[in-house]
Each structure stands twice: as C-alpha cells, then as structure tokens.
C-alpha cells in the first residue's frame, strides 16, 4: 500500500500527461484549501496546474457528483474506490457517458481520517479505472479493517431511542444531501410542495421522517462512503440508516452497489424467487 | 387500556386484486374490523415507500399493503418490483425502531374475500398488541381539541 505522498505524485504525473496531450479538457481532483491540510475540489484545465493536485488523509469528499456539471466535456476525475463505485452507478443509471470520462483510480486506498465508513470498507481498489495510481491490495487484506457498530444487540426500543437522540440535533441543513453522490434529483422530495412529503418546520417528527425517506432513496444505490457523516455539522450518525440499507441489500439480495457498470440498481430489477422476508404469514 | 384501543391502519390495496377482494368480502357479508382506512392504488408497483413513511408521520398506527399474488399482477410484474421495496422498507423501519407488528405486507387475490377478512383481522390484532403509535417523536398526535387522536376513536 502506497502512502498519500506517493499517490499524490502519481496523480500529478498522470494529470500533467493527459492535459498536455489533450486527452481531456479538465481534471477534477483534490486541492489544498485555505486551512492547512483541508481539502477543496480542484478543476484543472492547464498542465501547469497539475502540481496543485493533492491526495491526503482529509480527502473525504465524493468528487463523482461534479461529473454531472461537465456532462458533455471530456473530463478526468480522481476517484477513490468508493467514488469509482459511485461512477459505476452513474454509468448504470445512464446519466453520464463512459466515453466522456477518464477515471484516475486510486488503487489500495489508505483510507480517510475520521471516516468510520473506511473501517467497514470491503473494496479498497478502484473498480473502474483508466489510469491506475497506487498499488492494488490483495483480497485477503481488504477485510482487515472491518469493524461494524453493534446495532443487532440493541432492542427496537433502544434503537428507536438512539435515533431519536441523533435526529433531535438535526437542523435539516441538508449538508448530507449535498455531499451525497446519490442525491442528484433536480427537485428533491424535501423541497416538493405537491405532494408535500415533509413539513418545512424542524421538529423531531419531521427530522426522523426526512432521514427515513432519504435512507429509502439510498436503498440499493448508497455505496457506504461516509461522505454524509463527515459533512454533518452536528455530528449525527447519518450513515447508520444508509449503511443498514447497504448491508441489507448484500444480505438478502446478494447485491453489491456499483461493482459493475452494467448492473441495474437494486429496486429497478426483480427476481421471481426474491425473498419475502418480513411479510405476513 | 390496550383492550379499548382501536387502531387506525392505513391500508393500500391494489385495485385489481385486493380491492376486489375487499369488495367480495363485503358482498359476501364477511365481517372484518372497521379499523382499516382503504387507499386504492392502481398497482402495488406504484406504491412509493414514501407514502408508507408519510402514513406514520401523519399518525397511522399501522400500515397494511396488499396486492396481487406474485405472478398474477395485472401489469405483469408490478408486484415483483414492489416486493423488493417492501423488504427494504421493512428492514429499514425495524432497524430505526418501528415495531414489526405495525408493518403488514401481504398478497390477496380477487377471489379471496375470506382471506382478506382474515388478513385484516390479523393485522388489527398485530397492531393492537403493540398499542398506539406515538409518532417518531414519541409525543403522540393531537387533534384540534387537544386530545390524543388515537384515544379519540
């Protein structure tokens, strides 16, 4: 596994090369923000700018969402393993074109500091990639960091209480939505007036409903990258519900999100012999 | 208290099978409890899980969704898409702490009037066993007169 500096060097080298020979018009990557070591998205169109690209322990944001702003341009994007799965999902949902994008895939991602999702990560190599940086980790090593929160040992009442305590703090700033690559709807259900899914007031009842509805949109599309949790200014365990959806898809339907660009999303497909877990009788 | 409690159950019935089954139960004079509030939907495939979450948001004590048996869908595969959604929703709601007794999913064909009555009986029994739904905030639901709606019935 290569460290952050080595990966940064490789990203810069590749970005410079593909901008020089005009393979792409733009490279989307991570750059240093105003505060030391903090990260901001960086859009580079000249080869000289490639030296500004970095990859460090704070590179938590999901850049995949920026692809939607450059739909008809040739762009290259720096993708962590989770972002590469997000790109695969976009491709399978046919909202971006494979020929328009080049992926600089980070193989053997060293993980992001403070991101609990990285501890549960099963895929630490980019699943779609035109240019590889870093080096692949063998399958054996990928599960080393696995560590899940133990919700199963709690009773429904305890879980209900836990989530009430969490969502009570929610101010509905929608930072989790903005950070999430899944949430690209032009009109979000939170802003819809007809039908009015959510009351605009911030109360526990509405907050809880918002998080349940968001989790339901995540079902079979969330790649469990943890961007929502890191974006939350209140430090709410936003990822828990989405992670549950992710794990349920794996357990019940043997479905892994974003592993293949031809794979349909979970709820856009069915199998005649699907499980009826939880049905009456 | 729990014996007097009459739950309100939001029942989403597919127009081709379960709604017809409810109709048949009625015309065959089979009795079933009046606790369900029927919403007629064109197909269970049309059921947005949001509708079910919203039902809880607005104070339903439980939900009942019933459609055609798998393979019998009027639109060929609507209920097969629906099945996956319900499994995911069920897992999500239970994980968030909503008791499984409040979530009732089943299939009823148009000829199963008796079965429909049984399903409603069972659903009402299940919801009764866990008592009134107090909302996601646990405060209960107030009617205009300031009384708890679930006690008003």
Short mmCIF file of C-alpha atoms in Angstrom, two decimals:
data_model
loop_
_atom_site.label_atom_id
_atom_site.label_comp_id
_atom_site.label_asym_id
_atom_site.label_seq_id
_atom_site.Cartn_x
_atom_site.Cartn_y
_atom_site.Cartn_z
CA UNK A 1 0.00 0.00 0.00
CA UNK A 2 1.47 3.34 -1.04
CA UNK A 3 1.23 6.39 1.17
CA UNK A 4 -0.53 9.67 0.46
CA UNK A 5 2.56 11.46 -0.89
CA UNK A 6 3.39 8.72 -3.36
CA UNK A 7 -0.20 8.68 -4.61
CA UNK A 8 -0.18 12.48 -4.90
CA UNK A 9 2.96 12.33 -7.05
CA UNK A 10 1.42 9.76 -9.35
CA UNK A 11 -1.82 11.73 -9.71
CA UNK A 12 0.14 14.85 -10.66
CA UNK A 13 2.20 12.96 -13.23
CA UNK A 14 -0.86 11.48 -14.91
CA UNK A 15 -2.83 14.74 -14.81
CA UNK A 16 0.05 16.59 -16.44
CA UNK A 17 0.39 13.99 -19.16
CA UNK A 18 -3.27 13.80 -20.14
CA UNK A 19 -3.69 17.59 -20.10
CA UNK A 20 -0.57 18.02 -22.24
CA UNK A 21 -1.66 15.60 -24.95
CA UNK A 22 -5.22 16.94 -24.84
CA UNK A 23 -6.86 13.61 -23.92
CA UNK A 24 -9.14 15.55 -21.61
CA UNK A 25 -10.17 19.19 -21.20
CA UNK A 26 -10.33 19.15 -17.46
CA UNK A 27 -9.12 17.20 -14.47
CA UNK A 28 -11.26 17.10 -11.35
CA UNK A 29 -9.25 16.38 -8.23
CA UNK A 30 -8.50 17.35 -4.68
CA UNK A 31 -6.61 20.54 -3.88
CA UNK A 32 -5.46 22.18 -0.69
CA UNK A 33 -7.93 24.60 0.84
CA UNK A 34 -7.22 27.75 2.78
CA UNK A 35 -6.64 25.98 6.07
CA UNK A 36 -3.65 23.67 6.13
CA UNK A 37 -4.38 20.09 5.06
CA UNK A 38 -8.05 20.86 4.47
CA UNK A 39 -9.33 19.84 1.08
CA UNK A 40 -11.25 21.62 -1.63
CA UNK A 41 -12.31 20.30 -5.04
CA UNK A 42 -9.99 21.45 -7.79
CA UNK A 43 -10.75 21.81 -11.51
CA UNK A 44 -7.66 21.99 -13.67
CA UNK A 45 -7.54 22.72 -17.38
CA UNK A 46 -3.83 23.61 -17.88
CA UNK A 47 -0.93 21.23 -17.47
CA UNK A 48 0.96 23.71 -15.26
CA UNK A 49 -1.83 23.49 -12.71
CA UNK A 50 -1.36 19.76 -12.19
CA UNK A 51 1.13 20.35 -9.37
CA UNK A 52 -1.70 21.75 -7.25
CA UNK A 53 -3.42 18.37 -7.08
CA UNK A 54 -3.08 16.52 -3.79
CA UNK A 55 -4.41 13.46 -2.05
CA UNK A 56 -4.16 13.37 1.72
CA UNK A 57 -5.88 11.96 4.78
CA UNK A 58 -8.62 14.59 4.62
CA UNK A 59 -9.71 13.94 1.03
CA UNK A 60 -13.15 12.86 2.14
CA UNK A 61 -15.44 14.43 -0.42
CA UNK A 62 -17.07 12.46 -3.18
CA UNK A 63 -15.94 14.15 -6.38
CA UNK A 64 -18.17 11.96 -8.54
CA UNK A 65 -21.03 14.42 -8.19
CA UNK A 66 -19.06 17.09 -10.08
CA UNK A 67 -19.17 14.89 -13.18
CA UNK A 68 -22.79 15.93 -13.58
CA UNK A 69 -21.69 19.54 -14.10
CA UNK A 70 -19.44 18.55 -17.00
CA UNK A 71 -21.69 16.11 -18.80
CA UNK A 72 -20.67 16.95 -22.36
CA UNK A 73 -17.00 17.66 -21.80
CA UNK A 74 -14.08 15.30 -21.72
CA UNK A 75 -13.05 15.22 -18.10
CA UNK A 76 -10.77 13.12 -15.99
CA UNK A 77 -11.62 12.53 -12.36
CA UNK A 78 -9.58 11.40 -9.40
CA UNK A 79 -11.56 8.61 -7.80
CA UNK A 80 -11.18 6.85 -4.51
CA UNK A 81 -12.53 3.27 -4.52
CA UNK A 82 -15.89 4.47 -3.17
CA UNK A 83 -16.04 7.22 -5.79
CA UNK A 84 -15.27 4.71 -8.50
CA UNK A 85 -18.32 2.73 -7.41
CA UNK A 86 -20.34 5.92 -7.48
CA UNK A 87 -19.18 6.50 -11.07
CA UNK A 88 -20.23 2.95 -11.92
CA UNK A 89 -23.68 3.66 -10.50
CA UNK A 90 -23.94 6.82 -12.61
CA UNK A 91 -22.97 4.80 -15.67
CA UNK A 92 -25.53 2.11 -14.89
CA UNK A 93 -28.18 4.78 -14.40
CA UNK A 94 -27.09 6.17 -17.77
CA UNK A 95 -26.76 9.75 -16.67
CA UNK A 96 -23.14 10.07 -17.77
CA UNK A 97 -21.40 8.68 -20.80
CA UNK A 98 -18.43 6.33 -20.39
CA UNK A 99 -16.66 7.83 -23.42
CA UNK A 100 -16.71 11.32 -21.92
CA UNK A 101 -14.85 10.45 -18.76
CA UNK A 102 -11.44 9.19 -17.82
CA UNK A 103 -11.00 7.81 -14.34
CA UNK A 104 -7.78 8.16 -12.38
CA UNK A 105 -8.48 5.34 -9.97
CA UNK A 106 -6.74 5.12 -6.62
CA UNK A 107 -5.77 1.50 -6.01
CA UNK A 108 -5.17 0.44 -2.44
CA UNK A 109 -6.78 3.47 -0.82
CA UNK A 110 -5.08 4.23 2.50
CA UNK A 111 -8.39 5.49 3.92
CA UNK A 112 -9.63 8.80 5.21
CA UNK A 113 -9.01 10.03 8.71
CA UNK A 114 -12.10 10.09 10.90
CA UNK A 115 -14.30 8.29 8.40
CA UNK A 116 -15.96 5.33 10.11
CA UNK A 117 -17.08 4.03 6.71
CA UNK A 118 -13.43 3.34 5.79
CA UNK A 119 -13.29 0.82 8.64
CA UNK A 120 -16.13 -1.14 7.06
CA UNK A 121 -14.80 -0.78 3.51
CA UNK A 122 -14.72 -4.04 1.56
CA UNK A 123 -13.44 -2.64 -1.73
CA UNK A 124 -10.16 -0.86 -1.36
CA UNK A 125 -9.25 -0.86 -5.03
CA UNK A 126 -10.92 1.32 -7.66
CA UNK A 127 -13.40 -0.84 -9.59
CA UNK A 128 -13.33 1.33 -12.70
CA UNK A 129 -10.14 2.97 -13.82
CA UNK A 130 -8.36 4.21 -16.95
CA UNK A 131 -5.19 5.25 -15.16
CA UNK A 132 -4.12 3.44 -12.01
CA UNK A 133 -2.34 5.16 -9.17
CA UNK A 134 -1.11 3.44 -6.04
CA UNK A 135 -0.95 -0.33 -5.98
CA UNK A 136 -3.69 -2.89 -5.63
CA UNK A 137 -4.26 -4.55 -2.29
CA UNK A 138 -4.86 -8.26 -2.47
CA UNK A 139 -8.28 -9.55 -1.48
CA UNK A 140 -7.06 -11.04 1.76
CA UNK A 141 -6.08 -7.71 3.19
CA UNK A 142 -9.25 -5.87 2.30
CA UNK A 143 -11.31 -7.04 5.24
CA UNK A 144 -8.68 -6.28 7.84
CA UNK A 145 -10.21 -3.04 8.98
CA UNK A 146 -13.76 -4.33 9.26
CA UNK A 147 -15.44 -3.09 12.38
CA UNK A 148 -19.16 -2.55 12.49
CA UNK A 149 -21.23 -0.83 15.07
CA UNK A 150 -23.22 -3.35 17.02
CA UNK A 151 -26.85 -2.43 16.50
CA UNK A 152 -28.09 -6.00 16.45
CA UNK A 153 -27.63 -6.44 20.18
CA UNK A 154 -29.95 -3.48 20.87
CA UNK A 155 -33.70 -3.91 21.23
CA UNK A 156 -36.04 -1.98 18.88
CA UNK A 157 -36.81 0.45 21.71
CA UNK A 158 -33.12 1.13 22.31
CA UNK A 159 -32.50 1.71 18.62
CA UNK A 160 -35.55 4.00 18.42
CA UNK A 161 -34.19 5.97 21.36
CA UNK A 162 -30.74 6.11 19.83
CA UNK A 163 -32.03 7.52 16.54
CA UNK A 164 -34.32 9.98 18.31
CA UNK A 165 -31.34 11.33 20.21
CA UNK A 166 -29.38 11.60 16.99
CA UNK A 167 -32.06 13.20 14.83
CA UNK A 168 -33.13 15.59 17.55
CA UNK A 169 -29.96 17.57 16.82
CA UNK A 170 -30.63 17.71 13.08
CA UNK A 171 -31.19 21.24 11.80
CA UNK A 172 -32.14 19.99 8.31
CA UNK A 173 -29.35 21.95 6.65
CA UNK A 174 -29.22 19.18 4.03
CA UNK A 175 -25.42 19.06 4.07
CA UNK A 176 -25.72 15.26 3.96
CA UNK A 177 -27.80 15.52 0.83
CA UNK A 178 -25.38 17.92 -0.86
CA UNK A 179 -22.39 15.72 -0.03
CA UNK A 180 -24.06 12.57 -1.30
CA UNK A 181 -23.45 11.43 -4.85
CA UNK A 182 -26.86 9.66 -4.94
CA UNK A 183 -28.76 12.91 -4.39
CA UNK A 184 -28.74 14.47 -7.82
CA UNK A 185 -32.52 14.89 -8.37
CA UNK A 186 -33.37 18.26 -9.87
CA UNK A 187 -36.22 18.59 -7.45
CA UNK A 188 -35.60 16.91 -4.13
CA UNK A 189 -38.53 15.47 -2.19
CA UNK A 190 -37.61 17.81 0.65
CA UNK A 191 -38.47 20.82 -1.50
CA UNK A 192 -41.51 19.34 -3.16
CA UNK A 193 -44.77 21.15 -2.37
CA UNK A 194 -47.08 18.97 -4.38
CA UNK A 195 -47.11 16.45 -2.78
CA UNK A 196 -45.66 17.90 0.37
CA UNK A 197 -43.68 14.98 1.74
CA UNK A 198 -42.13 17.00 4.51
CA UNK A 199 -43.32 19.82 6.64
CA UNK A 200 -40.82 22.67 6.48
CA UNK A 201 -40.64 23.02 10.25
CA UNK A 202 -37.72 21.45 12.08
CA UNK A 203 -39.19 19.03 14.59
CA UNK A 204 -38.17 15.56 15.64
CA UNK A 205 -41.11 14.00 13.82
CA UNK A 206 -40.17 15.70 10.54
CA UNK A 207 -36.44 15.13 11.02
CA UNK A 208 -36.96 11.44 11.60
CA UNK A 209 -39.21 11.25 8.54
CA UNK A 210 -36.60 13.07 6.45
CA UNK A 211 -33.87 10.63 7.41
CA UNK A 212 -36.07 7.60 6.79
CA UNK A 213 -37.11 8.91 3.39
CA UNK A 214 -33.53 9.74 2.48
CA UNK A 215 -32.43 6.25 3.52
CA UNK A 216 -35.17 4.78 1.34
CA UNK A 217 -33.76 6.71 -1.63
CA UNK A 218 -30.34 5.31 -0.74
CA UNK A 219 -31.58 1.73 -0.86
CA UNK A 220 -29.52 -0.15 -3.42
CA UNK A 221 -27.67 2.99 -4.51
CA UNK A 222 -25.65 4.04 -1.48
CA UNK A 223 -22.02 2.88 -1.69
CA UNK A 224 -21.47 3.42 2.04
CA UNK A 225 -18.73 6.02 1.51
CA UNK A 226 -19.41 8.04 4.65
CA UNK A 227 -19.40 11.46 2.94
CA UNK A 228 -22.76 12.32 4.55
CA UNK A 229 -21.48 11.66 8.04
CA UNK A 230 -18.36 13.79 7.57
CA UNK A 231 -20.45 16.59 6.07
CA UNK A 232 -22.82 16.77 9.04
CA UNK A 233 -22.09 19.85 11.15
CA UNK A 234 -23.93 18.34 14.12
CA UNK A 235 -22.02 15.08 14.09
CA UNK A 236 -25.15 13.00 13.66
CA UNK A 237 -24.79 9.32 12.79
CA UNK A 238 -26.38 9.97 9.39
CA UNK A 239 -24.75 6.97 7.76
CA UNK A 240 -26.33 4.36 10.06
CA UNK A 241 -29.63 4.07 8.16
CA UNK A 242 -28.00 4.12 4.73
CA UNK A 243 -25.41 1.59 5.86
CA UNK A 244 -28.24 -0.64 7.03
CA UNK A 245 -29.77 -0.43 3.55
CA UNK A 246 -26.38 -1.24 2.04
CA UNK A 247 -25.87 -4.26 4.28
CA UNK A 248 -29.46 -5.49 3.79
CA UNK A 249 -29.01 -5.39 0.01
CA UNK A 250 -25.94 -7.57 0.42
CA UNK A 251 -27.51 -9.99 2.88
CA UNK A 252 -30.95 -10.51 1.37
CA UNK A 253 -30.42 -9.89 -2.33
CA UNK A 254 -26.70 -10.60 -2.59
CA UNK A 255 -26.38 -7.23 -4.28
CA UNK A 256 -23.27 -5.07 -4.20
CA UNK A 257 -23.72 -1.50 -5.32
CA UNK A 258 -21.58 -0.12 -8.14
CA UNK A 259 -19.35 -3.10 -8.77
CA UNK A 260 -20.22 -3.26 -12.44
CA UNK A 261 -21.33 -0.55 -14.84
CA UNK A 262 -23.86 -2.84 -16.50
CA UNK A 263 -25.54 -3.79 -13.22
CA UNK A 264 -29.03 -2.36 -12.70
CA UNK A 265 -29.92 -0.68 -9.43
CA UNK A 266 -31.48 -2.94 -6.82
CA UNK A 267 -35.03 -1.61 -6.98
CA UNK A 268 -35.08 -1.34 -10.79
CA UNK A 269 -34.89 -5.09 -11.06
CA UNK A 270 -36.55 -8.17 -9.62
CA UNK A 271 -36.13 -11.87 -9.39
CA UNK A 272 -39.17 -14.16 -9.39
CA UNK A 273 -37.68 -16.02 -6.43
CA UNK A 274 -36.96 -12.94 -4.33
CA UNK A 275 -37.15 -13.21 -0.57
CA UNK A 276 -40.38 -12.24 1.17
CA UNK A 277 -38.71 -11.60 4.50
CA UNK A 278 -41.00 -9.80 6.92
CA UNK A 279 -44.25 -10.46 5.04
CA UNK A 280 -47.35 -11.59 6.92
CA UNK A 281 -47.78 -15.35 7.46
CA UNK B 1 -56.17 0.38 28.03
CA UNK B 2 -54.76 -1.79 25.28
CA UNK B 3 -58.08 -3.64 25.10
CA UNK B 4 -60.02 -0.44 24.39
CA UNK B 5 -57.52 0.75 21.85
CA UNK B 6 -58.89 0.78 18.30
CA UNK B 7 -56.03 1.31 15.88
CA UNK B 8 -56.15 3.21 12.64
CA UNK B 9 -54.49 1.26 9.88
CA UNK B 10 -53.69 2.82 6.53
CA UNK B 11 -54.44 0.09 4.01
CA UNK B 12 -53.07 0.41 0.50
CA UNK B 13 -54.89 -2.04 -1.74
CA UNK B 14 -54.20 -2.80 -5.36
CA UNK B 15 -57.29 -2.08 -7.42
CA UNK B 16 -57.20 -5.35 -9.41
CA UNK B 17 -56.89 -7.90 -6.63
CA UNK B 18 -57.04 -6.80 -3.04
CA UNK B 19 -59.53 -4.01 -3.55
CA UNK B 20 -61.74 -6.51 -5.36
CA UNK B 21 -61.17 -8.96 -2.51
CA UNK B 22 -62.37 -6.32 -0.06
CA UNK B 23 -65.38 -5.83 -2.29
CA UNK B 24 -66.05 -9.54 -2.36
CA UNK B 25 -65.74 -9.76 1.41
CA UNK B 26 -68.36 -7.02 1.58
CA UNK B 27 -70.79 -8.56 -0.89
CA UNK B 28 -70.35 -11.99 0.73
CA UNK B 29 -71.19 -10.35 4.08
CA UNK B 30 -67.97 -11.46 5.71
CA UNK B 31 -67.31 -9.32 8.77
CA UNK B 32 -63.95 -7.67 9.32
CA UNK B 33 -62.90 -4.92 11.72
CA UNK B 34 -63.54 -1.31 10.65
CA UNK B 35 -60.02 -0.20 11.62
CA UNK B 36 -58.61 -0.02 8.14
CA UNK B 37 -58.72 3.12 6.02
CA UNK B 38 -58.51 1.96 2.45
CA UNK B 39 -56.46 3.78 -0.16
CA UNK B 40 -56.95 2.35 -3.62
CA UNK B 41 -53.81 2.24 -5.73
CA UNK B 42 -53.56 1.12 -9.36
CA UNK B 43 -50.86 -1.45 -8.56
CA UNK B 44 -48.55 -2.18 -5.64
CA UNK B 45 -45.74 -1.35 -8.05
CA UNK B 46 -46.98 2.21 -7.82
CA UNK B 47 -46.51 2.22 -4.04
CA UNK B 48 -43.84 4.73 -3.21
CA UNK B 49 -42.32 3.72 0.15
CA UNK B 50 -42.58 7.43 0.99
CA UNK B 51 -46.36 7.03 1.22
CA UNK B 52 -45.91 4.45 3.95
CA UNK B 53 -43.39 6.53 5.88
CA UNK B 54 -45.69 9.52 5.49
CA UNK B 55 -48.59 7.49 6.91
CA UNK B 56 -46.59 7.00 10.10
CA UNK B 57 -45.57 10.65 10.04
CA UNK B 58 -49.25 11.62 9.99
CA UNK B 59 -50.29 9.29 12.76
CA UNK B 60 -51.36 5.93 11.36
CA UNK B 61 -50.96 3.23 14.00
CA UNK B 62 -50.01 0.70 11.37
CA UNK B 63 -49.98 0.07 7.67
CA UNK B 64 -51.31 -2.73 5.51
CA UNK B 65 -50.25 -3.20 1.92
CA UNK B 66 -51.88 -5.86 -0.17
CA UNK B 67 -51.58 -6.64 -3.86
CA UNK B 68 -51.94 -9.47 -6.32
CA UNK B 69 -50.02 -12.67 -5.69
CA UNK B 70 -46.61 -12.72 -7.39
CA UNK B 71 -47.14 -13.76 -10.99
CA UNK B 72 -50.77 -12.60 -11.05
CA UNK B 73 -50.12 -8.88 -11.47
CA UNK B 74 -52.42 -7.11 -13.90
CA UNK B 75 -49.36 -5.25 -15.18
CA UNK B 76 -47.32 -8.47 -15.28
CA UNK B 77 -44.52 -7.57 -12.87
CA UNK B 78 -45.56 -4.55 -10.81
CA UNK B 79 -45.82 -6.50 -7.57
CA UNK B 80 -42.43 -8.11 -8.13
CA UNK B 81 -40.81 -4.69 -8.15
CA UNK B 82 -42.90 -3.79 -5.12
CA UNK B 83 -41.76 -6.85 -3.19
CA UNK B 84 -38.14 -5.68 -3.11
CA UNK B 85 -39.17 -2.22 -1.98
CA UNK B 86 -41.24 -3.64 0.86
CA UNK B 87 -38.46 -5.93 2.06
CA UNK B 88 -36.06 -2.98 2.12
CA UNK B 89 -38.59 -0.66 3.79
CA UNK B 90 -39.45 -3.30 6.36
CA UNK B 91 -35.80 -3.78 7.28
CA UNK B 92 -35.26 -0.03 7.47
CA UNK B 93 -38.27 0.70 9.66
CA UNK B 94 -37.47 -2.15 12.03
CA UNK B 95 -33.88 -1.01 12.23
CA UNK B 96 -35.00 2.52 13.08
CA UNK B 97 -37.07 1.05 15.90
CA UNK B 98 -40.61 0.84 14.49
CA UNK B 99 -42.07 -2.44 15.69
CA UNK B 100 -42.58 -5.09 13.05
CA UNK B 101 -46.21 -5.57 14.10
CA UNK B 102 -47.05 -2.18 12.60
CA UNK B 103 -45.84 -3.17 9.15
CA UNK B 104 -48.11 -5.59 7.33
CA UNK B 105 -47.42 -6.73 3.80
CA UNK B 106 -49.38 -9.46 2.12
CA UNK B 107 -50.98 -10.68 -1.10
CA UNK B 108 -54.72 -11.25 -1.69
CA UNK B 109 -56.32 -12.25 -4.97
CA UNK B 110 -59.74 -11.03 -6.12
CA UNK B 111 -61.39 -14.33 -5.21
CA UNK B 112 -60.05 -14.40 -1.66
CA UNK B 113 -62.71 -12.43 0.19
CA UNK B 114 -62.45 -14.73 3.18
CA UNK B 115 -58.70 -14.46 3.22
CA UNK B 116 -58.92 -10.67 3.03
CA UNK B 117 -61.10 -10.63 6.14
CA UNK B 118 -58.57 -12.91 7.87
CA UNK B 119 -55.70 -10.64 6.84
CA UNK B 120 -57.44 -7.56 8.25
CA UNK B 121 -58.27 -9.44 11.46
CA UNK B 122 -54.69 -10.47 11.82
CA UNK B 123 -53.29 -7.02 11.02
CA UNK B 124 -55.59 -5.37 13.56
CA UNK B 125 -54.59 -7.94 16.16
CA UNK B 126 -50.92 -7.35 15.47
CA UNK B 127 -51.19 -3.56 15.69
CA UNK B 128 -53.36 -3.79 18.83
CA UNK B 129 -50.66 -5.88 20.51
CA UNK B 130 -48.15 -3.02 20.31
CA UNK B 131 -50.51 -0.22 21.32
CA UNK B 132 -50.99 3.27 19.92
CA UNK B 133 -48.31 4.79 17.69
CA UNK B 134 -46.84 7.82 19.39
CA UNK B 135 -45.10 9.31 16.37
CA UNK B 136 -41.40 9.43 15.64
CA UNK B 137 -41.00 11.96 18.45
CA UNK B 138 -42.95 9.86 20.95
CA UNK B 139 -45.29 12.72 21.80
CA UNK B 140 -48.46 11.29 20.31
CA UNK B 141 -50.79 13.04 17.93
CA UNK B 142 -53.06 15.91 18.97
CA UNK B 143 -56.44 16.54 17.41
CA UNK B 144 -57.85 20.05 17.13
CA UNK B 145 -59.48 19.69 20.53
CA UNK B 146 -56.12 18.87 22.02
CA UNK B 147 -56.95 15.24 22.68
CA UNK B 148 -54.86 12.34 21.51
CA UNK B 149 -56.29 11.21 18.18
CA UNK B 150 -55.66 7.57 18.86
CA UNK B 151 -57.77 7.79 22.02
CA UNK B 152 -60.49 9.71 20.24
CA UNK B 153 -61.68 6.77 18.16
#
